[in-house]
CSV table of C-alpha atoms in Angstrom, one decimal:
chain,number,residue,atom,x,y,z
A,1,UNK,CA,42.3,77.3,34.0
A,2,UNK,CA,39.6,74.8,33.5
A,3,UNK,CA,38.7,75.8,29.7
A,4,UNK,CA,42.6,74.7,29.1
A,5,UNK,CA,41.8,71.9,31.3
A,6,UNK,CA,38.9,71.0,29.7
A,7,UNK,CA,40.9,71.5,26.2
A,8,UNK,CA,43.3,69.1,26.8
A,9,UNK,CA,40.3,66.3,28.1
A,10,UNK,CA,39.1,66.3,24.9
A,11,UNK,CA,41.7,66.7,22.9
A,12,UNK,CA,43.2,63.4,25.0
A,13,UNK,CA,39.6,61.7,24.3
A,14,UNK,CA,39.7,62.8,19.9
A,15,UNK,CA,43.1,61.0,19.6
A,16,UNK,CA,41.4,58.0,20.2
A,17,UNK,CA,39.0,58.9,17.3
A,18,UNK,CA,39.4,58.4,13.9
A,19,UNK,CA,37.2,59.3,10.3
A,20,UNK,CA,37.2,57.0,7.6
A,21,UNK,CA,34.8,57.7,4.7
A,22,UNK,CA,33.9,56.0,1.7
A,23,UNK,CA,30.2,53.6,1.8
A,24,UNK,CA,32.1,50.4,2.2
A,25,UNK,CA,34.6,51.4,4.3
A,26,UNK,CA,31.8,53.3,7.1
A,27,UNK,CA,29.3,50.2,7.1
A,28,UNK,CA,32.7,47.9,7.9
A,29,UNK,CA,33.1,50.1,11.4
A,30,UNK,CA,29.3,50.5,12.1
A,31,UNK,CA,29.3,46.8,11.5
A,32,UNK,CA,32.3,46.4,13.8
A,33,UNK,CA,31.4,45.3,17.2
A,34,UNK,CA,34.5,46.3,18.8
A,35,UNK,CA,34.7,49.7,17.5
A,36,UNK,CA,32.1,52.6,18.2
A,37,UNK,CA,30.8,54.9,15.7
A,38,UNK,CA,30.4,58.2,17.2
A,39,UNK,CA,29.3,60.5,14.1
A,40,UNK,CA,27.7,59.5,10.5
A,41,UNK,CA,28.5,62.0,8.5
A,42,UNK,CA,26.3,62.5,5.2
A,43,UNK,CA,26.0,65.4,2.8
A,44,UNK,CA,22.6,66.9,1.5
A,45,UNK,CA,23.5,66.2,-1.7
A,46,UNK,CA,23.8,62.3,-1.8
A,47,UNK,CA,20.8,61.1,-3.8
A,48,UNK,CA,18.7,58.5,-1.5
A,49,UNK,CA,19.5,54.7,-1.5
A,50,UNK,CA,19.1,51.5,0.1
A,51,UNK,CA,22.7,51.7,0.9
A,52,UNK,CA,22.2,55.4,2.3
A,53,UNK,CA,18.8,54.1,4.5
A,54,UNK,CA,21.2,50.8,5.8
A,55,UNK,CA,23.9,52.9,6.6
A,56,UNK,CA,21.6,55.1,8.8
A,57,UNK,CA,19.8,52.1,10.1
A,58,UNK,CA,23.3,50.6,11.0
A,59,UNK,CA,24.4,54.0,12.6
A,60,UNK,CA,21.2,54.8,15.1
A,61,UNK,CA,21.2,50.5,16.2
A,62,UNK,CA,24.8,51.6,17.6
A,63,UNK,CA,24.0,54.7,19.0
A,64,UNK,CA,25.6,57.5,16.7
A,65,UNK,CA,25.1,60.2,16.0
A,66,UNK,CA,23.5,61.2,12.0
A,67,UNK,CA,24.6,64.5,11.1
A,68,UNK,CA,23.9,66.2,6.9
A,69,UNK,CA,26.2,68.5,5.7
A,70,UNK,CA,26.6,70.6,2.5
A,71,UNK,CA,28.7,69.1,0.1
A,72,UNK,CA,31.2,71.5,0.8
A,73,UNK,CA,31.2,71.1,4.5
A,74,UNK,CA,31.5,66.9,4.5
A,75,UNK,CA,34.4,67.5,2.4
A,76,UNK,CA,36.2,69.2,5.1
A,77,UNK,CA,35.7,66.6,7.3
A,78,UNK,CA,36.6,63.4,5.1
A,79,UNK,CA,39.5,65.6,3.5
A,80,UNK,CA,38.7,63.5,0.2
A,81,UNK,CA,36.1,65.2,-1.5
A,82,UNK,CA,36.8,62.9,-4.7
A,83,UNK,CA,36.9,60.1,-3.0
A,84,UNK,CA,34.3,60.0,0.5
A,85,UNK,CA,31.5,59.2,-1.9
A,86,UNK,CA,29.5,61.6,0.5
A,87,UNK,CA,29.6,60.1,3.3
A,88,UNK,CA,31.7,59.9,5.8
A,89,UNK,CA,32.5,58.5,10.1
A,90,UNK,CA,34.1,59.2,13.3
A,91,UNK,CA,34.4,56.1,15.1
A,92,UNK,CA,36.3,55.6,18.1
A,93,UNK,CA,38.8,53.1,18.1
A,94,UNK,CA,39.4,51.9,21.7
A,95,UNK,CA,42.7,50.0,21.4
A,96,UNK,CA,43.5,53.9,20.2
A,97,UNK,CA,44.9,56.5,23.2
A,98,UNK,CA,46.7,59.0,23.9
A,99,UNK,CA,50.3,58.2,24.8
A,100,UNK,CA,50.1,60.5,28.2
A,101,UNK,CA,47.3,59.3,29.3
A,102,UNK,CA,48.1,55.7,28.5
A,103,UNK,CA,51.7,56.6,30.6
A,104,UNK,CA,49.9,57.6,33.6
A,105,UNK,CA,47.3,54.7,33.9
A,106,UNK,CA,49.0,51.8,32.6
A,107,UNK,CA,49.8,50.1,35.8
A,108,UNK,CA,52.0,46.6,33.9
A,109,UNK,CA,55.7,46.2,35.1
A,110,UNK,CA,56.5,46.0,31.2
A,111,UNK,CA,55.7,47.9,29.3
A,112,UNK,CA,57.7,47.4,25.6
A,113,UNK,CA,56.6,50.5,22.8
A,114,UNK,CA,57.9,51.0,19.2
A,115,UNK,CA,58.2,54.6,18.0
A,116,UNK,CA,57.7,55.8,14.8
A,117,UNK,CA,60.1,59.1,13.9
A,118,UNK,CA,58.3,59.7,10.5
A,119,UNK,CA,57.5,56.8,9.3
A,120,UNK,CA,55.8,58.5,6.4
A,121,UNK,CA,55.6,54.9,4.0
A,122,UNK,CA,51.3,54.5,4.6
A,123,UNK,CA,52.9,51.1,3.3
A,124,UNK,CA,55.5,50.3,5.3
A,125,UNK,CA,53.1,51.8,8.3
A,126,UNK,CA,50.2,49.7,7.5
A,127,UNK,CA,52.6,46.2,7.9
A,128,UNK,CA,54.6,48.1,10.8
A,129,UNK,CA,50.7,48.5,13.0
A,130,UNK,CA,49.3,44.7,11.6
A,131,UNK,CA,52.1,42.6,12.7
A,132,UNK,CA,53.1,44.5,16.0
A,133,UNK,CA,49.7,44.6,16.2
A,134,UNK,CA,49.2,40.6,15.6
A,135,UNK,CA,53.0,40.6,18.0
A,136,UNK,CA,50.4,41.9,20.7
A,137,UNK,CA,53.3,44.2,21.4
A,138,UNK,CA,51.8,47.2,24.0
A,139,UNK,CA,51.9,50.1,22.2
A,140,UNK,CA,53.0,51.7,19.1
A,141,UNK,CA,53.9,55.4,19.0
A,142,UNK,CA,52.3,57.4,16.1
A,143,UNK,CA,53.1,61.2,16.3
A,144,UNK,CA,50.7,63.6,14.6
A,145,UNK,CA,53.8,65.4,13.2
A,146,UNK,CA,56.0,63.4,10.5
A,147,UNK,CA,54.5,60.3,10.0
A,148,UNK,CA,51.8,59.0,7.4
A,149,UNK,CA,48.3,60.3,8.1
A,150,UNK,CA,46.4,57.0,9.6
A,151,UNK,CA,43.7,57.3,6.7
A,152,UNK,CA,42.7,54.7,4.3
A,153,UNK,CA,46.3,53.9,2.5
A,154,UNK,CA,47.2,52.9,5.6
A,155,UNK,CA,44.1,50.9,6.6
A,156,UNK,CA,44.3,49.1,3.0
A,157,UNK,CA,48.1,47.8,3.9
A,158,UNK,CA,47.6,46.4,7.6
A,159,UNK,CA,44.6,44.4,6.4
A,160,UNK,CA,42.2,46.3,8.6
A,161,UNK,CA,44.4,45.8,11.1
A,162,UNK,CA,44.8,49.7,11.6
A,163,UNK,CA,41.0,49.7,13.9
A,164,UNK,CA,42.3,47.2,16.3
A,165,UNK,CA,45.7,48.5,16.5
A,166,UNK,CA,47.2,49.6,19.9
A,167,UNK,CA,47.6,53.3,18.8
A,168,UNK,CA,49.9,55.9,21.5
A,169,UNK,CA,49.2,59.3,19.7
A,170,UNK,CA,51.4,61.9,20.6
A,171,UNK,CA,52.3,65.3,18.7
A,172,UNK,CA,56.1,64.7,17.6
A,173,UNK,CA,58.5,62.1,18.4
A,174,UNK,CA,60.6,65.1,21.0
A,175,UNK,CA,57.9,65.4,23.0
A,176,UNK,CA,57.3,61.3,23.1
A,177,UNK,CA,60.6,60.7,24.3
A,178,UNK,CA,60.0,63.2,26.4
A,179,UNK,CA,58.0,62.0,29.0
A,180,UNK,CA,59.0,58.1,28.0
A,181,UNK,CA,62.7,59.0,29.1
A,182,UNK,CA,60.9,60.8,32.6
A,183,UNK,CA,59.4,57.1,33.2
A,184,UNK,CA,62.7,55.8,33.2
A,185,UNK,CA,62.2,53.9,29.6
A,186,UNK,CA,65.8,52.9,28.5
A,187,UNK,CA,65.5,54.2,24.3
A,188,UNK,CA,66.7,52.6,22.2
A,189,UNK,CA,67.6,53.2,18.2
A,190,UNK,CA,68.6,49.5,15.5
A,191,UNK,CA,72.6,50.6,14.6
A,192,UNK,CA,74.2,48.5,11.9
A,193,UNK,CA,77.8,49.7,13.7
A,194,UNK,CA,76.8,49.2,17.0
A,195,UNK,CA,78.0,45.9,18.7
A,196,UNK,CA,75.6,44.8,20.5
A,197,UNK,CA,73.2,42.0,19.0
A,198,UNK,CA,68.7,42.6,19.4
A,199,UNK,CA,68.4,39.1,20.0
A,200,UNK,CA,71.0,38.7,22.5
A,201,UNK,CA,70.5,41.5,24.7
A,202,UNK,CA,68.8,41.7,27.8
A,203,UNK,CA,66.1,44.2,27.4
A,204,UNK,CA,64.6,46.2,30.5
A,205,UNK,CA,60.5,45.9,31.3
A,206,UNK,CA,60.1,49.5,30.9
A,207,UNK,CA,62.3,50.2,26.5
A,208,UNK,CA,61.2,52.1,23.2
A,209,UNK,CA,62.5,51.4,20.1
A,210,UNK,CA,62.8,54.0,18.0
A,211,UNK,CA,62.4,53.6,14.5
A,212,UNK,CA,63.4,55.8,11.5
A,213,UNK,CA,62.6,57.3,8.3
A,214,UNK,CA,62.5,54.7,4.9
A,215,UNK,CA,65.4,56.4,3.9
A,216,UNK,CA,67.2,59.0,6.5
A,217,UNK,CA,66.8,56.9,9.4
A,218,UNK,CA,66.2,58.3,13.0
A,219,UNK,CA,66.1,62.2,12.8
A,220,UNK,CA,69.9,62.8,14.8
A,221,UNK,CA,68.1,65.1,17.8
A,222,UNK,CA,66.0,62.2,18.1
A,223,UNK,CA,68.9,59.5,17.6
A,224,UNK,CA,71.5,61.8,19.8
A,225,UNK,CA,68.8,61.4,23.4
A,226,UNK,CA,68.2,58.0,23.2
A,227,UNK,CA,70.3,55.9,25.4
A,228,UNK,CA,71.4,52.6,23.7
A,229,UNK,CA,71.5,51.2,20.2
A,230,UNK,CA,71.2,47.4,18.7
A,231,UNK,CA,71.4,45.6,15.8
A,232,UNK,CA,69.5,43.0,14.0
A,233,UNK,CA,72.5,41.1,12.3
A,234,UNK,CA,72.5,41.0,8.8
A,235,UNK,CA,74.6,38.2,7.1
A,236,UNK,CA,75.8,38.2,3.1
A,237,UNK,CA,76.1,41.3,2.8
A,238,UNK,CA,72.4,43.1,2.8
A,239,UNK,CA,73.2,46.5,4.5
A,240,UNK,CA,69.8,47.0,5.9
A,241,UNK,CA,66.0,45.6,6.2
A,242,UNK,CA,62.5,47.4,5.1
A,243,UNK,CA,61.6,49.4,8.3
A,244,UNK,CA,58.0,46.8,8.3
A,245,UNK,CA,60.6,43.9,8.6
A,246,UNK,CA,62.4,45.7,11.3
A,247,UNK,CA,59.6,45.8,13.7
A,248,UNK,CA,57.6,42.4,13.3
A,249,UNK,CA,61.0,41.5,13.9
A,250,UNK,CA,61.6,43.1,17.4
A,251,UNK,CA,58.0,43.1,18.6
A,252,UNK,CA,57.4,38.8,18.0
A,253,UNK,CA,61.0,38.4,19.6
A,254,UNK,CA,59.7,40.7,22.5
A,255,UNK,CA,57.0,38.6,22.7
A,256,UNK,CA,59.1,35.6,23.1
B,1,UNK,CA,72.0,10.4,-24.5
B,2,UNK,CA,75.0,12.7,-24.5
B,3,UNK,CA,72.9,15.3,-26.3
B,4,UNK,CA,70.4,15.3,-23.3
B,5,UNK,CA,72.8,15.7,-20.2
B,6,UNK,CA,74.3,18.1,-22.1
B,7,UNK,CA,71.7,20.0,-22.4
B,8,UNK,CA,70.3,19.6,-18.5
B,9,UNK,CA,73.5,20.0,-17.9
B,10,UNK,CA,73.5,23.5,-19.6
B,11,UNK,CA,70.3,24.5,-18.5
B,12,UNK,CA,71.2,24.3,-14.8
B,13,UNK,CA,73.9,26.9,-15.6
B,14,UNK,CA,71.5,28.8,-17.2
B,15,UNK,CA,69.5,29.0,-13.6
B,16,UNK,CA,72.3,31.0,-12.6
B,17,UNK,CA,71.9,33.9,-14.6
B,18,UNK,CA,70.2,36.9,-14.8
B,19,UNK,CA,68.9,39.6,-17.6
B,20,UNK,CA,69.1,42.9,-16.8
B,21,UNK,CA,68.5,46.1,-19.0
B,22,UNK,CA,69.0,49.3,-18.7
B,23,UNK,CA,71.4,51.7,-18.6
B,24,UNK,CA,72.5,52.4,-14.5
B,25,UNK,CA,71.3,49.2,-13.5
B,26,UNK,CA,73.3,46.5,-16.4
B,27,UNK,CA,76.6,49.8,-15.1
B,28,UNK,CA,76.1,48.8,-11.6
B,29,UNK,CA,76.2,45.2,-12.2
B,30,UNK,CA,78.9,45.2,-14.2
B,31,UNK,CA,81.2,47.0,-11.9
B,32,UNK,CA,79.9,44.0,-9.2
B,33,UNK,CA,83.0,42.4,-7.9
B,34,UNK,CA,80.9,39.7,-6.7
B,35,UNK,CA,78.8,39.3,-10.0
B,36,UNK,CA,79.9,37.6,-13.1
B,37,UNK,CA,78.9,39.2,-15.8
B,38,UNK,CA,78.6,36.6,-19.3
B,39,UNK,CA,77.4,38.7,-22.4
B,40,UNK,CA,76.4,42.4,-22.6
B,41,UNK,CA,73.5,42.8,-25.3
B,42,UNK,CA,73.6,46.6,-27.4
B,43,UNK,CA,71.1,47.3,-30.2
B,44,UNK,CA,72.5,48.7,-33.1
B,45,UNK,CA,70.8,51.6,-33.7
B,46,UNK,CA,71.9,52.9,-30.2
B,47,UNK,CA,73.6,56.2,-30.4
B,48,UNK,CA,78.0,56.4,-29.5
B,49,UNK,CA,77.9,57.9,-25.8
B,50,UNK,CA,80.2,57.8,-23.3
B,51,UNK,CA,78.1,55.8,-21.5
B,52,UNK,CA,78.1,54.0,-23.4
B,53,UNK,CA,81.6,53.9,-24.2
B,54,UNK,CA,82.1,53.4,-20.5
B,55,UNK,CA,79.9,50.3,-20.4
B,56,UNK,CA,81.7,48.0,-23.0
B,57,UNK,CA,85.0,49.3,-21.3
B,58,UNK,CA,83.7,47.5,-17.5
B,59,UNK,CA,82.2,45.1,-19.8
B,60,UNK,CA,85.5,44.4,-21.6
B,61,UNK,CA,87.3,44.9,-17.6
B,62,UNK,CA,85.7,42.1,-16.5
B,63,UNK,CA,85.9,39.3,-19.6
B,64,UNK,CA,82.3,39.8,-20.6
B,65,UNK,CA,81.0,39.1,-24.1
B,66,UNK,CA,80.0,42.1,-25.7
B,67,UNK,CA,77.6,41.5,-28.5
B,68,UNK,CA,75.3,44.3,-31.3
B,69,UNK,CA,72.0,42.8,-32.2
B,70,UNK,CA,69.5,44.6,-34.0
B,71,UNK,CA,67.2,46.8,-32.5
B,72,UNK,CA,63.9,43.4,-32.1
B,73,UNK,CA,66.4,41.4,-31.6
B,74,UNK,CA,67.7,43.2,-28.4
B,75,UNK,CA,63.7,43.6,-27.3
B,76,UNK,CA,63.5,39.5,-27.6
B,77,UNK,CA,66.3,39.5,-24.8
B,78,UNK,CA,65.1,42.2,-22.7
B,79,UNK,CA,61.5,41.3,-22.5
B,80,UNK,CA,61.7,44.8,-22.1
B,81,UNK,CA,61.6,47.4,-25.0
B,82,UNK,CA,60.3,49.8,-23.6
B,83,UNK,CA,62.3,50.4,-20.8
B,84,UNK,CA,65.6,48.6,-22.1
B,85,UNK,CA,67.6,51.7,-23.3
B,86,UNK,CA,68.7,49.8,-25.7
B,87,UNK,CA,71.4,47.7,-23.2
B,88,UNK,CA,70.8,44.4,-21.4
B,89,UNK,CA,73.4,42.3,-19.7
B,90,UNK,CA,73.6,38.5,-19.1
B,91,UNK,CA,74.8,38.2,-15.5
B,92,UNK,CA,75.9,34.8,-13.8
B,93,UNK,CA,74.8,35.3,-9.8
B,94,UNK,CA,77.5,33.4,-7.8
B,95,UNK,CA,74.3,32.9,-5.0
B,96,UNK,CA,72.2,31.4,-7.3
B,97,UNK,CA,71.9,28.0,-8.1
B,98,UNK,CA,69.8,25.2,-9.9
B,99,UNK,CA,67.5,23.4,-7.3
B,100,UNK,CA,68.8,19.9,-7.8
B,101,UNK,CA,71.9,20.6,-8.7
B,102,UNK,CA,71.8,22.0,-5.2
B,103,UNK,CA,71.0,19.4,-2.9
B,104,UNK,CA,73.0,16.9,-4.9
B,105,UNK,CA,75.7,19.1,-4.4
B,106,UNK,CA,75.5,20.3,-0.4
B,107,UNK,CA,77.0,18.6,2.4
B,108,UNK,CA,75.9,20.5,5.4
B,109,UNK,CA,73.5,18.6,7.8
B,110,UNK,CA,71.3,21.6,8.7
B,111,UNK,CA,69.6,22.7,5.6
B,112,UNK,CA,66.9,24.6,5.8
B,113,UNK,CA,65.5,26.1,2.8
B,114,UNK,CA,61.9,28.7,2.1
B,115,UNK,CA,59.8,27.7,-0.7
B,116,UNK,CA,58.1,30.0,-2.2
B,117,UNK,CA,54.4,28.6,-3.9
B,118,UNK,CA,52.9,31.6,-6.6
B,119,UNK,CA,54.1,33.9,-4.6
B,120,UNK,CA,52.9,36.8,-7.6
B,121,UNK,CA,53.4,40.1,-6.3
B,122,UNK,CA,57.7,41.3,-6.9
B,123,UNK,CA,57.3,43.9,-4.4
B,124,UNK,CA,56.4,41.0,-1.4
B,125,UNK,CA,59.3,38.6,-3.5
B,126,UNK,CA,61.8,41.5,-3.0
B,127,UNK,CA,60.7,41.8,0.7
B,128,UNK,CA,61.6,37.6,1.3
B,129,UNK,CA,64.7,37.8,-0.5
B,130,UNK,CA,66.0,40.9,0.9
B,131,UNK,CA,65.4,40.2,4.5
B,132,UNK,CA,65.5,36.0,4.5
B,133,UNK,CA,69.2,36.7,2.9
B,134,UNK,CA,70.3,39.0,5.6
B,135,UNK,CA,68.8,36.1,8.1
B,136,UNK,CA,71.5,33.5,6.4
B,137,UNK,CA,68.8,31.6,5.2
B,138,UNK,CA,70.6,28.9,3.2
B,139,UNK,CA,68.4,29.2,0.1
B,140,UNK,CA,65.0,30.4,-1.8
B,141,UNK,CA,63.4,28.2,-3.6
B,142,UNK,CA,61.3,30.4,-6.3
B,143,UNK,CA,60.0,28.0,-8.8
B,144,UNK,CA,60.2,29.4,-12.7
B,145,UNK,CA,56.3,28.3,-12.9
B,146,UNK,CA,54.0,30.6,-10.7
B,147,UNK,CA,56.3,33.7,-9.1
B,148,UNK,CA,56.9,36.8,-9.7
B,149,UNK,CA,59.6,36.8,-12.9
B,150,UNK,CA,62.9,38.1,-11.0
B,151,UNK,CA,63.3,41.1,-12.8
B,152,UNK,CA,63.6,45.6,-12.4
B,153,UNK,CA,60.7,44.8,-10.1
B,154,UNK,CA,61.8,42.7,-8.1
B,155,UNK,CA,65.6,44.2,-7.5
B,156,UNK,CA,64.0,47.1,-6.4
B,157,UNK,CA,62.1,46.0,-3.5
B,158,UNK,CA,64.7,43.3,-2.7
B,159,UNK,CA,66.7,46.8,-2.5
B,160,UNK,CA,69.8,45.3,-4.5
B,161,UNK,CA,69.6,42.6,-2.4
B,162,UNK,CA,68.5,40.1,-5.2
B,163,UNK,CA,71.7,39.8,-7.0
B,164,UNK,CA,73.1,38.2,-3.7
B,165,UNK,CA,70.1,36.1,-3.0
B,166,UNK,CA,70.4,32.1,-2.2
B,167,UNK,CA,68.0,32.1,-4.7
B,168,UNK,CA,67.5,28.0,-6.0
B,169,UNK,CA,65.7,27.9,-9.0
B,170,UNK,CA,63.4,24.9,-10.0
B,171,UNK,CA,60.2,24.6,-13.0
B,172,UNK,CA,57.7,24.1,-10.3
B,173,UNK,CA,56.2,24.2,-6.3
B,174,UNK,CA,55.5,20.3,-6.9
B,175,UNK,CA,58.7,19.5,-8.7
B,176,UNK,CA,60.8,20.8,-5.6
B,177,UNK,CA,58.1,18.8,-3.3
B,178,UNK,CA,58.9,15.6,-4.8
B,179,UNK,CA,63.0,16.3,-4.7
B,180,UNK,CA,63.1,17.7,-0.9
B,181,UNK,CA,60.2,14.6,0.3
B,182,UNK,CA,62.7,11.9,-1.7
B,183,UNK,CA,66.1,13.6,0.6
B,184,UNK,CA,63.9,13.4,3.9
B,185,UNK,CA,63.4,16.9,4.4
B,186,UNK,CA,60.5,18.0,6.6
B,187,UNK,CA,57.5,19.8,4.6
B,188,UNK,CA,55.8,22.7,6.2
B,189,UNK,CA,52.9,25.3,6.0
B,190,UNK,CA,51.8,27.9,8.0
B,191,UNK,CA,48.6,27.6,9.3
B,192,UNK,CA,46.5,28.8,11.8
B,193,UNK,CA,44.1,26.8,13.1
B,194,UNK,CA,47.0,24.0,13.8
B,195,UNK,CA,48.5,24.1,18.0
B,196,UNK,CA,52.1,24.2,16.9
B,197,UNK,CA,53.7,27.4,17.9
B,198,UNK,CA,56.2,27.5,15.1
B,199,UNK,CA,58.6,29.0,18.0
B,200,UNK,CA,57.8,26.4,20.3
B,201,UNK,CA,58.7,23.8,18.2
B,202,UNK,CA,61.9,21.5,17.5
B,203,UNK,CA,62.8,22.2,14.2
B,204,UNK,CA,64.4,18.9,12.4
B,205,UNK,CA,68.1,19.7,10.8
B,206,UNK,CA,66.4,19.5,6.8
B,207,UNK,CA,63.3,20.6,6.7
B,208,UNK,CA,61.4,23.4,4.4
B,209,UNK,CA,58.6,26.4,4.6
B,210,UNK,CA,56.0,26.4,2.1
B,211,UNK,CA,55.1,29.6,1.9
B,212,UNK,CA,52.3,30.5,-0.5
B,213,UNK,CA,50.0,32.8,-2.6
B,214,UNK,CA,48.8,36.6,-0.9
B,215,UNK,CA,45.1,35.6,-1.6
B,216,UNK,CA,45.0,31.8,-2.0
B,217,UNK,CA,48.1,30.4,0.0
B,218,UNK,CA,49.6,27.5,-0.9
B,219,UNK,CA,48.5,25.9,-3.3
B,220,UNK,CA,45.8,22.1,-2.1
B,221,UNK,CA,47.4,19.8,-4.3
B,222,UNK,CA,51.5,21.2,-2.6
B,223,UNK,CA,49.8,21.7,1.1
B,224,UNK,CA,48.1,18.2,1.3
B,225,UNK,CA,51.8,16.5,0.3
B,226,UNK,CA,53.2,18.5,3.3
B,227,UNK,CA,53.9,16.3,6.6
B,228,UNK,CA,53.6,19.2,9.0
B,229,UNK,CA,52.1,22.2,9.9
B,230,UNK,CA,52.6,25.0,12.4
B,231,UNK,CA,51.5,28.7,13.7
B,232,UNK,CA,53.1,31.9,13.9
B,233,UNK,CA,51.0,33.2,16.3
B,234,UNK,CA,49.3,35.9,16.8
B,235,UNK,CA,46.9,38.4,18.9
B,236,UNK,CA,44.3,40.5,18.7
B,237,UNK,CA,42.3,39.1,15.8
B,238,UNK,CA,44.8,39.3,13.5
B,239,UNK,CA,43.8,36.6,11.0
B,240,UNK,CA,47.2,36.3,8.7
B,241,UNK,CA,50.6,38.5,8.1
B,242,UNK,CA,51.9,39.5,5.1
B,243,UNK,CA,54.1,37.1,3.4
B,244,UNK,CA,56.9,38.9,3.2
B,245,UNK,CA,56.7,38.9,7.0
B,246,UNK,CA,56.4,36.3,7.9
B,247,UNK,CA,59.3,34.6,5.9
B,248,UNK,CA,61.3,36.9,7.8
B,249,UNK,CA,60.1,35.9,10.7
B,250,UNK,CA,60.6,32.2,9.6
B,251,UNK,CA,63.9,32.9,8.8
B,252,UNK,CA,65.7,34.8,11.3
B,253,UNK,CA,63.8,32.8,14.1
B,254,UNK,CA,65.7,29.7,12.6
B,255,UNK,CA,68.7,31.4,12.6
B,256,UNK,CA,68.7,31.6,16.2
């Protein structure tokens, strides 16, 4: 039992970590006072350079481990041998959290969340994180299963906001919904066919908005477990909005 | 004088026209009851096919001219020889207008517009048109100079909304500003450095929001002529929002 609890705790802690690769992105993260760099990984095969020396000096200054690996081991860490330039960094994002840890620890009465169900396009995911973080949303749930990986494409599309976004991690949308329904959250999906206008709806203090895949929407087994539907009104025969636009409208309106 | 007036009238009328190319996009426009197809252009070199016969039949049914050209002349019409598939269509978009014609003819007391100053990314332009049209904005001014061309990339990014968007055309941002200031519009730019919160601001009945280039913002000579600045509040250290997100927030909030 002890081992299992330890494993669980470690897994939850690791959900605050991101692995960044490439010399410039790694340098930017090492210089960001709001991030906690944990381990700088370097390939043995890297040739000595001023840039590398600077990265190592920065890492040491930040109290970050420096580890050397053979080239293939580094590629397994970065998961992108072609673009990692022999450098990767594990960084702890203080705004990230494991969903269940967050739900146990939060004492706020008002908690409005967005749950992303299979948002596969990194461009959309990055834009969502950028604008909902700017809006001051409590948290954006990004399940490991189904969503675009939180990697360099998402970081770029988020204009760097990814590292400071209130990302809540879990395994799947279904697991997130179990936890949220158990805690009395009202779970909303968006629909153009319902009468309830999002902008006129009374949104309870504990609410989550489930936004779905770009072409298929929210998965039927997830949608069927949500208790409420709202629509964002659309004029001029427009049938749908981009998911990043929808997320921004929801997050900013909730902040009003 | 007569000739000059005729020329001006014709130019204004042509600002409601778009040229579409490629067999499927042309077919979609010919089938859209809300558009007025004007001229179907075909290359002499096209081989006979059922699809082409169907396009010609559709065009005739809609009262649309059918004209044949040599291959190079068709390429000059489509401006994209590689992808036009020997087919182009001039289509009148009833929601489009020439800015000065619109300003002379509108009798609405409330007129809220967005002016796009050098939005060069077709992806952003398409998203802006999609969400502001959905929000029911009165008009989006897209100057010919500086903005991405209203072509297939914008149409795709707009999810087809481009053809039904309230696009107001003019030559340049500067020309648009002259006209709007002359008619008593309040011209706003967005700034993160001002105290005025857009969501709390009283917006006058006649107002235009000038949104600028993705990296440079609004051109200095345009910004300096605007009378007011507002900010969209941003939390968590986020420094800016994507221009398409900004446009959607403005358009939807003005509709409230």
